mmCIF file of C-alpha atoms in Angstrom:
data_model
loop_
_atom_site.group_PDB
_atom_site.id
_atom_site.type_symbol
_atom_site.label_atom_id
_atom_site.label_comp_id
_atom_site.label_asym_id
_atom_site.label_seq_id
_atom_site.Cartn_x
_atom_site.Cartn_y
_atom_site.Cartn_z
ATOM 1 C CA MET A 265 -10.038 -17.611 0.036
ATOM 2 C CA ASP A 266 -9.448 -15.047 -2.489
ATOM 3 C CA MET A 267 -5.785 -14.282 -2.965
ATOM 4 C CA GLN A 268 -5.846 -13.331 -6.591
ATOM 5 C CA TRP A 269 -5.018 -9.774 -5.563
ATOM 6 C CA PHE A 270 -1.960 -10.935 -4.484
ATOM 7 C CA LEU A 271 -0.813 -12.465 -7.725
ATOM 8 C CA ASP A 272 -1.989 -9.502 -9.483
ATOM 9 C CA ARG A 273 0.329 -7.231 -7.671
ATOM 10 C CA ASP A 274 3.233 -9.390 -8.878
ATOM 11 C CA PRO A 275 4.450 -8.604 -12.346
ATOM 12 C CA PHE A 276 7.282 -11.077 -12.527
ATOM 13 C CA ALA A 277 4.720 -14.103 -11.853
ATOM 14 C CA GLY A 278 2.792 -12.674 -14.648
ATOM 15 C CA LEU A 279 5.628 -12.581 -17.136
ATOM 16 C CA LEU A 280 6.244 -16.408 -16.392
ATOM 17 C CA GLY A 281 2.401 -17.255 -16.605
ATOM 18 C CA ILE A 282 2.207 -18.247 -13.239
ATOM 19 C CA ARG A 283 -1.679 -18.986 -12.143
ATOM 20 C CA LEU A 284 -3.078 -19.030 -8.523
ATOM 21 C CA LEU A 285 -5.273 -22.289 -8.431
ATOM 22 C CA GLU A 286 -6.231 -22.511 -4.872
ATOM 23 C CA ALA A 287 -5.404 -20.434 -1.709
ATOM 24 C CA GLY A 288 -6.276 -21.035 1.729
ATOM 25 C CA PRO A 289 -5.184 -20.063 5.381
ATOM 26 C CA GLY A 290 -1.541 -21.210 5.120
ATOM 27 C CA TYR A 291 -1.948 -23.032 1.778
ATOM 28 C CA ALA A 292 -1.546 -22.051 -1.910
ATOM 29 C CA LYS A 293 -1.398 -24.017 -5.125
ATOM 30 C CA THR A 294 0.078 -22.492 -8.356
ATOM 31 C CA ALA A 295 0.437 -23.633 -11.917
ATOM 32 C CA MET A 296 2.863 -22.688 -14.997
ATOM 33 C CA ASP A 297 2.270 -24.029 -18.302
ATOM 34 C CA LEU A 298 5.799 -25.156 -19.561
ATOM 35 C CA THR A 299 6.817 -23.265 -22.941
ATOM 36 C CA ASP A 300 10.097 -23.001 -24.736
ATOM 37 C CA THR A 301 10.794 -19.663 -22.833
ATOM 38 C CA HIS A 302 10.767 -21.510 -19.583
ATOM 39 C CA LYS A 303 13.166 -24.090 -20.600
ATOM 40 C CA ASN A 304 17.136 -24.180 -20.055
ATOM 41 C CA GLY A 305 19.518 -25.199 -22.945
ATOM 42 C CA ALA A 306 19.067 -29.014 -22.249
ATOM 43 C CA GLY A 307 15.360 -28.464 -22.936
ATOM 44 C CA VAL A 308 13.769 -29.266 -19.361
ATOM 45 C CA ALA A 309 12.362 -26.338 -17.062
ATOM 46 C CA HIS A 310 14.830 -23.816 -16.072
ATOM 47 C CA GLY A 311 15.572 -24.124 -12.384
ATOM 48 C CA GLY A 312 14.838 -20.469 -12.011
ATOM 49 C CA ALA A 313 11.353 -21.160 -13.411
ATOM 50 C CA VAL A 314 10.735 -24.051 -10.974
ATOM 51 C CA PHE A 315 12.051 -21.846 -8.212
ATOM 52 C CA SER A 316 9.822 -18.779 -9.124
ATOM 53 C CA LEU A 317 6.707 -21.150 -9.307
ATOM 54 C CA ALA A 318 7.377 -22.574 -5.847
ATOM 55 C CA ASP A 319 8.389 -19.293 -4.384
ATOM 56 C CA LEU A 320 5.009 -17.781 -5.584
ATOM 57 C CA ALA A 321 2.854 -20.540 -3.896
ATOM 58 C CA PHE A 322 5.187 -19.883 -0.657
ATOM 59 C CA ALA A 323 4.522 -16.137 -0.814
ATOM 60 C CA VAL A 324 0.923 -16.458 -1.199
ATOM 61 C CA ALA A 325 0.548 -19.059 1.594
ATOM 62 C CA SER A 326 2.560 -17.006 4.025
ATOM 63 C CA ASN A 327 0.625 -13.897 3.232
ATOM 64 C CA SER A 328 -2.636 -15.527 3.658
ATOM 65 C CA HIS A 329 -2.947 -14.723 7.227
ATOM 66 C CA GLY A 330 -3.258 -11.039 6.372
ATOM 67 C CA LYS A 331 -0.012 -10.006 7.965
ATOM 68 C CA LEU A 332 2.966 -8.958 5.485
ATOM 69 C CA SER A 333 5.342 -11.898 5.383
ATOM 70 C CA LEU A 334 8.756 -11.525 3.609
ATOM 71 C CA ALA A 335 11.050 -14.600 2.985
ATOM 72 C CA VAL A 336 14.427 -14.621 5.171
ATOM 73 C CA ALA A 337 15.267 -18.099 3.759
ATOM 74 C CA ALA A 338 14.331 -20.258 0.984
ATOM 75 C CA ALA A 339 16.040 -23.451 -0.349
ATOM 76 C CA ILE A 340 15.046 -25.938 -3.269
ATOM 77 C CA SER A 341 16.198 -29.475 -4.046
ATOM 78 C CA TYR A 342 15.634 -30.596 -7.628
ATOM 79 C CA VAL A 343 14.487 -34.085 -7.656
ATOM 80 C CA LYS A 344 13.806 -34.650 -11.380
ATOM 81 C CA ALA A 345 14.047 -32.706 -14.622
ATOM 82 C CA GLY A 346 10.947 -30.445 -15.181
ATOM 83 C CA MET A 347 9.104 -31.798 -17.974
ATOM 84 C CA GLY A 348 5.665 -32.114 -19.083
ATOM 85 C CA LYS A 349 2.860 -29.647 -20.021
ATOM 86 C CA THR A 350 2.209 -28.024 -16.832
ATOM 87 C CA LEU A 351 4.049 -27.502 -13.620
ATOM 88 C CA PHE A 352 2.393 -27.105 -10.173
ATOM 89 C CA ALA A 353 3.624 -25.896 -6.745
ATOM 90 C CA GLU A 354 1.914 -26.824 -3.424
ATOM 91 C CA ALA A 355 2.383 -24.814 -0.507
ATOM 92 C CA ARG A 356 1.607 -25.994 3.053
ATOM 93 C CA GLU A 357 2.367 -24.359 6.207
ATOM 94 C CA VAL A 358 4.725 -26.350 8.641
ATOM 95 C CA SER A 359 4.620 -23.752 11.662
ATOM 96 C CA LEU A 360 3.267 -20.406 12.393
ATOM 97 C CA GLY A 361 4.482 -18.171 15.052
ATOM 98 C CA GLY A 362 4.125 -14.770 15.828
ATOM 99 C CA LYS A 363 7.238 -13.608 14.103
ATOM 100 C CA MET A 364 8.265 -16.644 11.951
ATOM 101 C CA ALA A 365 6.582 -19.271 10.056
ATOM 102 C CA THR A 366 7.931 -22.149 7.764
ATOM 103 C CA TYR A 367 6.374 -23.524 4.665
ATOM 104 C CA ALA A 368 7.120 -26.977 2.765
ATOM 105 C CA ILE A 369 6.482 -26.550 -1.107
ATOM 106 C CA THR A 370 6.385 -29.606 -3.395
ATOM 107 C CA VAL A 371 6.422 -29.066 -7.164
ATOM 108 C CA THR A 372 5.051 -31.750 -9.312
ATOM 109 C CA ASN A 373 4.442 -32.060 -13.207
ATOM 110 C CA ASP A 374 1.015 -32.837 -14.840
ATOM 111 C CA ALA A 375 1.676 -36.649 -14.422
ATOM 112 C CA GLY A 376 2.099 -36.074 -10.524
ATOM 113 C CA GLU A 377 5.764 -36.864 -10.593
ATOM 114 C CA PRO A 378 7.827 -34.786 -8.049
ATOM 115 C CA ILE A 379 10.192 -32.219 -9.440
ATOM 116 C CA ALA A 380 11.490 -30.334 -6.760
ATOM 117 C CA ALA A 381 11.028 -29.747 -2.958
ATOM 118 C CA PHE A 382 11.245 -26.253 -1.585
ATOM 119 C CA GLN A 383 11.309 -25.232 1.950
ATOM 120 C CA GLY A 384 11.117 -21.583 2.961
ATOM 121 C CA THR A 385 10.817 -19.249 6.174
ATOM 122 C CA VAL A 386 9.132 -15.737 6.420
ATOM 123 C CA TYR A 387 9.273 -12.977 8.948
ATOM 124 C CA ARG A 388 5.788 -11.964 9.757
ATOM 125 C CA LYS A 389 5.950 -8.262 10.003
ATOM 126 C CA ASP A 390 3.532 -6.424 12.246
ATOM 127 C CA VAL A 391 1.961 -4.814 9.173
ATOM 128 C CA PRO A 392 -1.534 -5.522 7.885
ATOM 129 C CA TYR A 393 -1.543 -6.933 4.499
ATOM 130 C CA THR A 394 -4.646 -7.484 2.771
ATOM 131 C CA ARG A 395 -6.444 -6.735 -0.551
ATOM 132 C CA GLU A 396 -7.353 -3.391 1.274
ATOM 133 C CA THR A 397 -4.178 -2.535 2.893
ATOM 134 C CA ALA A 398 -1.729 -3.558 0.085
#
């Protein structure tokens, strides 16, 4: 499924260097190479950068059904310092209803170690949202 158009419409994700690796109905995988600009004062991935990576995977997965979906709740738990060359976020749909949907997103580093667990819920508006309607 081609959801690159969604990422192309997000200049903040571009600023962070977030890439879309895979997308399918209710699913997305994103990546971000860690540079010094992504790190906090302790020299590890800034929590905001990790959240943004997970949030983009969440957004792509939730909008993959062609209906405008906007976050109404999001929470993240950091389980390990964000270190490595690249971080990955993988979003999976947990539930899909007519108006609400929930997603679980796992953030890992290039060694496959878990960095963060993110959960998000979207409100699914009755508005088409595809490459053609965006």
